[in-house]
Amino acid sequence: SAVISQKPSRDICQRGTSLTIQCQVDSQVTMMFWYRQQPGQSLTLIATANQGSEATYESGFVIDKFPISRPNLTFSTLTVSNMSPEDSSIYLCSVTDREGTIKLFFGSGTQLSVL
Amino acid sequence: QKEVEQNSGPLSVPEGAIASLNCTYSDRGSQSFFWYRQYSGKSPELIMSIYSNGDKEDGRFTAQLNKASQYVSLLIRDSQPSDSATYLCAVLFGGGSYIPTFGRGTSLIVHP
């Protein structure tokens, strides 16, 4: 499987600020996704990061709040904008395997706490 | 609403026992099923995938799929304290979906 590097690994932020999370993959991958995992909850898909075009957002998530970039097939960023304590979560980058099947592999995650 | 259901636990088993984790799903047309292990503070790690009815074994892990009853289970033989983690079931629903839906996970505690 691909090696997925995600940073920062954790951050503590003030209300109203923004944080950009980076996801770097060691090889070209077809699909990249961003998930959120709130405390004690399962994984919720935020959006599919599309290379060279706007991300595809799931219901309940909007571009103004979670802008996503994917300039190439190995890199993506997720920004959490105008943060509130409700945004405190683990944010995970995920990719399909090299063969482009539907097996998902996850980065190490970003633990975000908003004060 | 397509759903994946898991008992949140915790499921507590003694070291050396068989741990049985269960998952039910709502869509009869589902085709692909996955089990992930997530240690506290870490990201999910894919440990098993299964696509057809029956059992699939990999080391101490066995995934069991029964599409007629719409459940998938994970058996862990000779459980070790290092198996203590949350186990997430993920299902790829039918209808052209390409992104699995995750259950809430079952917390497993293996005590010495």
PDB file of C-alpha atoms in Angstrom:
ATOM      1  CA  SER A   1       0.000   0.000   0.000  1.00  0.00           C
ATOM      2  CA  ALA A   2       0.985   3.634  -0.432  1.00  0.00           C
ATOM      3  CA  VAL A   3       2.837   5.507   2.293  1.00  0.00           C
ATOM      4  CA  ILE A   4       0.719   8.472   3.356  1.00  0.00           C
ATOM      5  CA  SER A   5       2.287  11.334   5.288  1.00  0.00           C
ATOM      6  CA  GLN A   6       0.001  13.795   7.001  1.00  0.00           C
ATOM      7  CA  LYS A   7       0.929  16.926   8.886  1.00  0.00           C
ATOM      8  CA  PRO A   8       0.609  18.435  11.343  1.00  0.00           C
ATOM      9  CA  SER A   9      -0.016  15.429  13.539  1.00  0.00           C
ATOM     10  CA  ARG A  10      -1.776  17.606  16.097  1.00  0.00           C
ATOM     11  CA  ASP A  11      -2.517  21.218  16.755  1.00  0.00           C
ATOM     12  CA  ILE A  12      -4.306  23.402  19.257  1.00  0.00           C
ATOM     13  CA  CYS A  13      -5.971  26.393  17.656  1.00  0.00           C
ATOM     14  CA  GLN A  14      -7.935  29.423  18.713  1.00  0.00           C
ATOM     15  CA  ARG A  15     -11.537  29.957  17.772  1.00  0.00           C
ATOM     16  CA  GLY A  16     -11.946  31.868  14.530  1.00  0.00           C
ATOM     17  CA  THR A  17      -8.600  30.885  13.021  1.00  0.00           C
ATOM     18  CA  SER A  18      -7.899  28.452  10.180  1.00  0.00           C
ATOM     19  CA  LEU A  19      -5.660  25.411   9.889  1.00  0.00           C
ATOM     20  CA  THR A  20      -4.367  23.753   6.742  1.00  0.00           C
ATOM     21  CA  ILE A  21      -3.612  20.039   6.851  1.00  0.00           C
ATOM     22  CA  GLN A  22      -1.301  18.507   4.274  1.00  0.00           C
ATOM     23  CA  CYS A  23      -1.389  14.989   2.855  1.00  0.00           C
ATOM     24  CA  GLN A  24       1.529  13.647   0.804  1.00  0.00           C
ATOM     25  CA  VAL A  25       1.516  10.193  -0.824  1.00  0.00           C
ATOM     26  CA  ASP A  26       4.669   8.439  -1.978  1.00  0.00           C
ATOM     27  CA  SER A  27       3.118   7.425  -5.304  1.00  0.00           C
ATOM     28  CA  GLN A  28       0.409   8.582  -7.646  1.00  0.00           C
ATOM     29  CA  VAL A  29      -3.038   7.523  -6.482  1.00  0.00           C
ATOM     30  CA  THR A  30      -6.334   7.693  -8.260  1.00  0.00           C
ATOM     31  CA  MET A  31      -8.546   8.869  -5.448  1.00  0.00           C
ATOM     32  CA  MET A  32      -7.973  10.860  -2.285  1.00  0.00           C
ATOM     33  CA  PHE A  33     -10.490  11.557   0.426  1.00  0.00           C
ATOM     34  CA  TRP A  34     -10.751  13.564   3.600  1.00  0.00           C
ATOM     35  CA  TYR A  35     -12.513  12.143   6.652  1.00  0.00           C
ATOM     36  CA  ARG A  36     -13.400  13.495  10.055  1.00  0.00           C
ATOM     37  CA  GLN A  37     -13.626  11.407  13.207  1.00  0.00           C
ATOM     38  CA  GLN A  38     -15.207  13.137  16.156  1.00  0.00           C
ATOM     39  CA  PRO A  39     -14.594  11.774  19.661  1.00  0.00           C
ATOM     40  CA  GLY A  40     -16.216   8.389  20.116  1.00  0.00           C
ATOM     41  CA  GLN A  41     -17.664   8.450  16.623  1.00  0.00           C
ATOM     42  CA  SER A  42     -16.964   6.671  13.389  1.00  0.00           C
ATOM     43  CA  LEU A  43     -15.474   8.096  10.251  1.00  0.00           C
ATOM     44  CA  THR A  44     -17.432  10.713   8.344  1.00  0.00           C
ATOM     45  CA  LEU A  45     -16.473  11.493   4.783  1.00  0.00           C
ATOM     46  CA  ILE A  46     -15.966  15.226   4.223  1.00  0.00           C
ATOM     47  CA  ALA A  47     -15.113  15.235   0.534  1.00  0.00           C
ATOM     48  CA  THR A  48     -13.370  13.604  -2.381  1.00  0.00           C
ATOM     49  CA  ALA A  49     -10.313  15.568  -3.458  1.00  0.00           C
ATOM     50  CA  ASN A  50     -10.308  15.772  -7.251  1.00  0.00           C
ATOM     51  CA  GLN A  51      -7.067  16.395  -9.070  1.00  0.00           C
ATOM     52  CA  GLY A  52      -7.180  19.684 -10.932  1.00  0.00           C
ATOM     53  CA  SER A  53     -10.795  20.495 -10.136  1.00  0.00           C
ATOM     54  CA  GLU A  54     -13.086  21.367  -7.247  1.00  0.00           C
ATOM     55  CA  ALA A  55     -13.584  18.785  -4.549  1.00  0.00           C
ATOM     56  CA  THR A  56     -16.833  16.846  -4.247  1.00  0.00           C
ATOM     57  CA  TYR A  57     -18.375  17.508  -0.846  1.00  0.00           C
ATOM     58  CA  GLU A  58     -20.688  15.268   1.130  1.00  0.00           C
ATOM     59  CA  SER A  59     -23.930  16.480   2.598  1.00  0.00           C
ATOM     60  CA  GLY A  60     -23.326  18.799   5.502  1.00  0.00           C
ATOM     61  CA  PHE A  61     -19.880  19.949   4.371  1.00  0.00           C
ATOM     62  CA  VAL A  62     -19.254  23.076   2.289  1.00  0.00           C
ATOM     63  CA  ILE A  63     -16.307  24.492   0.435  1.00  0.00           C
ATOM     64  CA  ASP A  64     -16.236  27.741   2.378  1.00  0.00           C
ATOM     65  CA  LYS A  65     -15.704  25.858   5.617  1.00  0.00           C
ATOM     66  CA  PHE A  66     -13.464  23.063   4.307  1.00  0.00           C
ATOM     67  CA  PRO A  67     -11.610  24.238   1.192  1.00  0.00           C
ATOM     68  CA  ILE A  68      -9.616  21.431  -0.399  1.00  0.00           C
ATOM     69  CA  SER A  69      -6.858  21.511  -2.957  1.00  0.00           C
ATOM     70  CA  ARG A  70      -5.352  18.689  -4.993  1.00  0.00           C
ATOM     71  CA  PRO A  71      -2.805  20.083  -7.440  1.00  0.00           C
ATOM     72  CA  ASN A  72      -1.463  16.666  -8.469  1.00  0.00           C
ATOM     73  CA  LEU A  73      -1.905  12.933  -7.934  1.00  0.00           C
ATOM     74  CA  THR A  74       0.272  12.770  -4.816  1.00  0.00           C
ATOM     75  CA  PHE A  75      -0.693  15.801  -2.717  1.00  0.00           C
ATOM     76  CA  SER A  76      -3.765  17.375  -1.161  1.00  0.00           C
ATOM     77  CA  THR A  77      -4.605  19.908   1.512  1.00  0.00           C
ATOM     78  CA  LEU A  78      -7.664  20.405   3.688  1.00  0.00           C
ATOM     79  CA  THR A  79      -8.262  23.722   5.399  1.00  0.00           C
ATOM     80  CA  VAL A  80     -10.563  23.995   8.380  1.00  0.00           C
ATOM     81  CA  SER A  81     -11.730  27.602   8.293  1.00  0.00           C
ATOM     82  CA  ASN A  82     -13.100  29.917  10.960  1.00  0.00           C
ATOM     83  CA  MET A  83     -12.783  27.178  13.533  1.00  0.00           C
ATOM     84  CA  SER A  84     -15.057  26.624  16.510  1.00  0.00           C
ATOM     85  CA  PRO A  85     -14.765  24.078  19.337  1.00  0.00           C
ATOM     86  CA  GLU A  86     -17.178  21.834  17.388  1.00  0.00           C
ATOM     87  CA  ASP A  87     -14.417  21.348  14.802  1.00  0.00           C
ATOM     88  CA  SER A  88     -12.274  19.540  17.346  1.00  0.00           C
ATOM     89  CA  SER A  89     -11.748  16.155  15.728  1.00  0.00           C
ATOM     90  CA  ILE A  90      -9.276  13.874  14.087  1.00  0.00           C
ATOM     91  CA  TYR A  91      -8.945  14.647  10.389  1.00  0.00           C
ATOM     92  CA  LEU A  92      -7.761  11.827   8.153  1.00  0.00           C
ATOM     93  CA  CYS A  93      -6.479  11.725   4.627  1.00  0.00           C
ATOM     94  CA  SER A  94      -7.304   8.523   2.778  1.00  0.00           C
ATOM     95  CA  VAL A  95      -6.354   7.033  -0.575  1.00  0.00           C
ATOM     96  CA  THR A  96      -7.264   4.016  -2.626  1.00  0.00           C
ATOM     97  CA  ASP A  97      -4.498   1.513  -3.313  1.00  0.00           C
ATOM     98  CA  ARG A  98      -2.266   1.649  -6.349  1.00  0.00           C
ATOM     99  CA  GLU A  99      -4.492  -0.644  -8.332  1.00  0.00           C
ATOM    100  CA  GLY A 100      -7.338   1.828  -7.912  1.00  0.00           C
ATOM    101  CA  THR A 101      -9.561  -0.644  -6.115  1.00  0.00           C
ATOM    102  CA  ILE A 102     -11.891   0.428  -3.337  1.00  0.00           C
ATOM    103  CA  LYS A 103      -9.597  -0.544  -0.467  1.00  0.00           C
ATOM    104  CA  LEU A 104      -8.944   2.558   1.573  1.00  0.00           C
ATOM    105  CA  PHE A 105      -5.711   3.352   3.367  1.00  0.00           C
ATOM    106  CA  PHE A 106      -5.334   6.160   5.858  1.00  0.00           C
ATOM    107  CA  GLY A 107      -2.722   8.692   6.769  1.00  0.00           C
ATOM    108  CA  SER A 108      -1.609   9.099  10.359  1.00  0.00           C
ATOM    109  CA  GLY A 109      -4.254  11.728  11.067  1.00  0.00           C
ATOM    110  CA  THR A 110      -4.340  15.238  12.496  1.00  0.00           C
ATOM    111  CA  GLN A 111      -5.671  15.690  16.011  1.00  0.00           C
ATOM    112  CA  LEU A 112      -7.231  19.146  16.113  1.00  0.00           C
ATOM    113  CA  SER A 113      -8.346  20.863  19.295  1.00  0.00           C
ATOM    114  CA  VAL A 114     -10.081  24.232  19.091  1.00  0.00           C
ATOM    115  CA  LEU A 115     -10.236  26.395  22.192  1.00  0.00           C
TER     116      LEU A 115
ATOM    117  CA  GLN B   1     -30.711   5.258   4.706  1.00  0.00           C
ATOM    118  CA  LYS B   2     -27.857   2.823   4.192  1.00  0.00           C
ATOM    119  CA  GLU B   3     -26.341   1.910   7.508  1.00  0.00           C
ATOM    120  CA  VAL B   4     -23.612  -0.176   9.060  1.00  0.00           C
ATOM    121  CA  GLU B   5     -24.283  -1.241  12.621  1.00  0.00           C
ATOM    122  CA  GLN B   6     -21.838  -2.437  15.231  1.00  0.00           C
ATOM    123  CA  ASN B   7     -22.139  -2.973  18.956  1.00  0.00           C
ATOM    124  CA  SER B   8     -19.934  -0.304  20.495  1.00  0.00           C
ATOM    125  CA  GLY B   9     -18.836  -2.606  23.334  1.00  0.00           C
ATOM    126  CA  PRO B  10     -16.507  -2.793  25.017  1.00  0.00           C
ATOM    127  CA  LEU B  11     -16.087  -6.473  24.347  1.00  0.00           C
ATOM    128  CA  SER B  12     -13.816  -7.928  26.980  1.00  0.00           C
ATOM    129  CA  VAL B  13     -12.126 -11.306  26.481  1.00  0.00           C
ATOM    130  CA  PRO B  14      -9.311 -13.075  28.299  1.00  0.00           C
ATOM    131  CA  GLU B  15      -5.959 -13.560  26.643  1.00  0.00           C
ATOM    132  CA  GLY B  16      -5.942 -16.658  24.457  1.00  0.00           C
ATOM    133  CA  ALA B  17      -9.695 -16.649  23.852  1.00  0.00           C
ATOM    134  CA  ILE B  18     -11.542 -16.099  20.587  1.00  0.00           C
ATOM    135  CA  ALA B  19     -12.917 -12.591  20.130  1.00  0.00           C
ATOM    136  CA  SER B  20     -15.995 -12.343  17.915  1.00  0.00           C
ATOM    137  CA  LEU B  21     -16.920  -8.990  16.431  1.00  0.00           C
ATOM    138  CA  ASN B  22     -20.122  -8.536  14.481  1.00  0.00           C
ATOM    139  CA  CYS B  23     -21.455  -6.086  11.949  1.00  0.00           C
ATOM    140  CA  THR B  24     -24.790  -5.807  10.167  1.00  0.00           C
ATOM    141  CA  TYR B  25     -25.610  -3.697   7.145  1.00  0.00           C
ATOM    142  CA  SER B  26     -28.774  -2.475   5.547  1.00  0.00           C
ATOM    143  CA  ASP B  27     -28.172  -2.829   1.816  1.00  0.00           C
ATOM    144  CA  ARG B  28     -28.698  -6.312   0.405  1.00  0.00           C
ATOM    145  CA  GLY B  29     -26.823  -5.292  -2.743  1.00  0.00           C
ATOM    146  CA  SER B  30     -23.556  -4.621  -0.926  1.00  0.00           C
ATOM    147  CA  GLN B  31     -20.528  -6.220  -2.523  1.00  0.00           C
ATOM    148  CA  SER B  32     -17.397  -5.467  -0.525  1.00  0.00           C
ATOM    149  CA  PHE B  33     -16.691  -5.611   3.182  1.00  0.00           C
ATOM    150  CA  PHE B  34     -13.713  -4.500   5.222  1.00  0.00           C
ATOM    151  CA  TRP B  35     -12.428  -4.667   8.750  1.00  0.00           C
ATOM    152  CA  TYR B  36     -10.133  -1.965  10.118  1.00  0.00           C
ATOM    153  CA  ARG B  37      -8.291  -1.892  13.416  1.00  0.00           C
ATOM    154  CA  GLN B  38      -7.779   1.445  15.147  1.00  0.00           C
ATOM    155  CA  TYR B  39      -5.578   1.818  18.176  1.00  0.00           C
ATOM    156  CA  SER B  40      -6.312   4.718  20.477  1.00  0.00           C
ATOM    157  CA  GLY B  41      -4.900   7.922  19.022  1.00  0.00           C
ATOM    158  CA  LYS B  42      -3.960   6.238  15.749  1.00  0.00           C
ATOM    159  CA  SER B  43      -5.508   6.035  12.297  1.00  0.00           C
ATOM    160  CA  PRO B  44      -7.453   2.998  11.014  1.00  0.00           C
ATOM    161  CA  GLU B  45      -5.469   0.115   9.555  1.00  0.00           C
ATOM    162  CA  LEU B  46      -7.017  -2.294   7.042  1.00  0.00           C
ATOM    163  CA  ILE B  47      -6.743  -5.856   8.315  1.00  0.00           C
ATOM    164  CA  MET B  48      -9.259  -7.850   6.275  1.00  0.00           C
ATOM    165  CA  SER B  49     -11.397  -7.595   3.189  1.00  0.00           C
ATOM    166  CA  ILE B  50     -14.031 -10.084   2.043  1.00  0.00           C
ATOM    167  CA  TYR B  51     -16.212 -10.136  -1.029  1.00  0.00           C
ATOM    168  CA  SER B  52     -18.008 -13.505  -1.183  1.00  0.00           C
ATOM    169  CA  ASN B  53     -20.033 -15.604   1.226  1.00  0.00           C
ATOM    170  CA  GLY B  54     -18.128 -17.812   3.610  1.00  0.00           C
ATOM    171  CA  ASP B  55     -14.932 -17.536   5.565  1.00  0.00           C
ATOM    172  CA  LYS B  56     -11.628 -15.903   4.755  1.00  0.00           C
ATOM    173  CA  GLU B  57      -8.678 -16.568   6.991  1.00  0.00           C
ATOM    174  CA  ASP B  58      -5.495 -14.563   7.444  1.00  0.00           C
ATOM    175  CA  GLY B  59      -3.310 -15.631  10.323  1.00  0.00           C
ATOM    176  CA  ARG B  60      -5.260 -15.298  13.551  1.00  0.00           C
ATOM    177  CA  PHE B  61      -8.039 -13.370  11.814  1.00  0.00           C
ATOM    178  CA  THR B  62     -11.068 -14.872  10.103  1.00  0.00           C
ATOM    179  CA  ALA B  63     -13.689 -12.790   8.348  1.00  0.00           C
ATOM    180  CA  GLN B  64     -17.099 -14.364   7.843  1.00  0.00           C
ATOM    181  CA  LEU B  65     -19.704 -13.056   5.414  1.00  0.00           C
ATOM    182  CA  ASN B  66     -23.357 -14.008   5.154  1.00  0.00           C
ATOM    183  CA  LYS B  67     -25.037 -11.866   2.513  1.00  0.00           C
ATOM    184  CA  ALA B  68     -28.455 -13.486   2.984  1.00  0.00           C
ATOM    185  CA  SER B  69     -28.500 -12.429   6.625  1.00  0.00           C
ATOM    186  CA  GLN B  70     -26.608  -9.209   5.903  1.00  0.00           C
ATOM    187  CA  TYR B  71     -23.910  -9.611   8.460  1.00  0.00           C
ATOM    188  CA  VAL B  72     -20.162  -9.816   8.471  1.00  0.00           C
ATOM    189  CA  SER B  73     -18.046 -10.861  11.426  1.00  0.00           C
ATOM    190  CA  LEU B  74     -14.424 -10.904  12.446  1.00  0.00           C
ATOM    191  CA  LEU B  75     -12.977 -13.638  14.612  1.00  0.00           C
ATOM    192  CA  ILE B  76      -9.657 -13.168  16.346  1.00  0.00           C
ATOM    193  CA  ARG B  77      -8.158 -16.416  17.587  1.00  0.00           C
ATOM    194  CA  ASP B  78      -5.687 -16.594  20.454  1.00  0.00           C
ATOM    195  CA  SER B  79      -6.438 -13.001  21.399  1.00  0.00           C
ATOM    196  CA  GLN B  80      -3.519 -10.985  22.716  1.00  0.00           C
ATOM    197  CA  PRO B  81      -3.483  -7.794  24.787  1.00  0.00           C
ATOM    198  CA  SER B  82      -1.982  -6.123  21.709  1.00  0.00           C
ATOM    199  CA  ASP B  83      -5.285  -6.813  19.909  1.00  0.00           C
ATOM    200  CA  SER B  84      -7.004  -4.342  22.238  1.00  0.00           C
ATOM    201  CA  ALA B  85      -8.310  -1.672  19.891  1.00  0.00           C
ATOM    202  CA  THR B  86     -11.455  -0.451  18.171  1.00  0.00           C
ATOM    203  CA  TYR B  87     -12.495  -2.531  15.172  1.00  0.00           C
ATOM    204  CA  LEU B  88     -14.343  -0.719  12.402  1.00  0.00           C
ATOM    205  CA  CYS B  89     -16.536  -2.491   9.893  1.00  0.00           C
ATOM    206  CA  ALA B  90     -16.837  -0.849   6.477  1.00  0.00           C
ATOM    207  CA  VAL B  91     -19.262  -1.770   3.711  1.00  0.00           C
ATOM    208  CA  LEU B  92     -19.297  -0.758   0.087  1.00  0.00           C
ATOM    209  CA  PHE B  93     -22.939  -0.465  -0.774  1.00  0.00           C
ATOM    210  CA  GLY B  94     -24.341  -1.377  -4.171  1.00  0.00           C
ATOM    211  CA  GLY B  95     -25.627   1.057  -6.736  1.00  0.00           C
ATOM    212  CA  GLY B  96     -22.290   2.236  -8.054  1.00  0.00           C
ATOM    213  CA  SER B  97     -20.854   3.552  -4.798  1.00  0.00           C
ATOM    214  CA  TYR B  98     -17.072   3.612  -4.651  1.00  0.00           C
ATOM    215  CA  ILE B  99     -16.622   4.799  -1.079  1.00  0.00           C
ATOM    216  CA  PRO B 100     -17.223   2.438   1.870  1.00  0.00           C
ATOM    217  CA  THR B 101     -19.512   3.411   4.730  1.00  0.00           C
ATOM    218  CA  PHE B 102     -18.087   2.853   8.195  1.00  0.00           C
ATOM    219  CA  GLY B 103     -19.741   1.589  11.333  1.00  0.00           C
ATOM    220  CA  ARG B 104     -19.054   3.201  14.700  1.00  0.00           C
ATOM    221  CA  GLY B 105     -16.676   0.454  15.709  1.00  0.00           C
ATOM    222  CA  THR B 106     -16.467  -2.085  18.517  1.00  0.00           C
ATOM    223  CA  SER B 107     -13.991  -1.587  21.309  1.00  0.00           C
ATOM    224  CA  LEU B 108     -12.136  -4.804  22.152  1.00  0.00           C
ATOM    225  CA  ILE B 109     -10.263  -5.286  25.398  1.00  0.00           C
ATOM    226  CA  VAL B 110      -8.082  -8.360  25.813  1.00  0.00           C
ATOM    227  CA  HIS B 111      -7.080  -8.753  29.440  1.00  0.00           C
ATOM    228  CA  PRO B 112      -4.149 -10.885  30.629  1.00  0.00           C
TER     229      PRO B 112
END
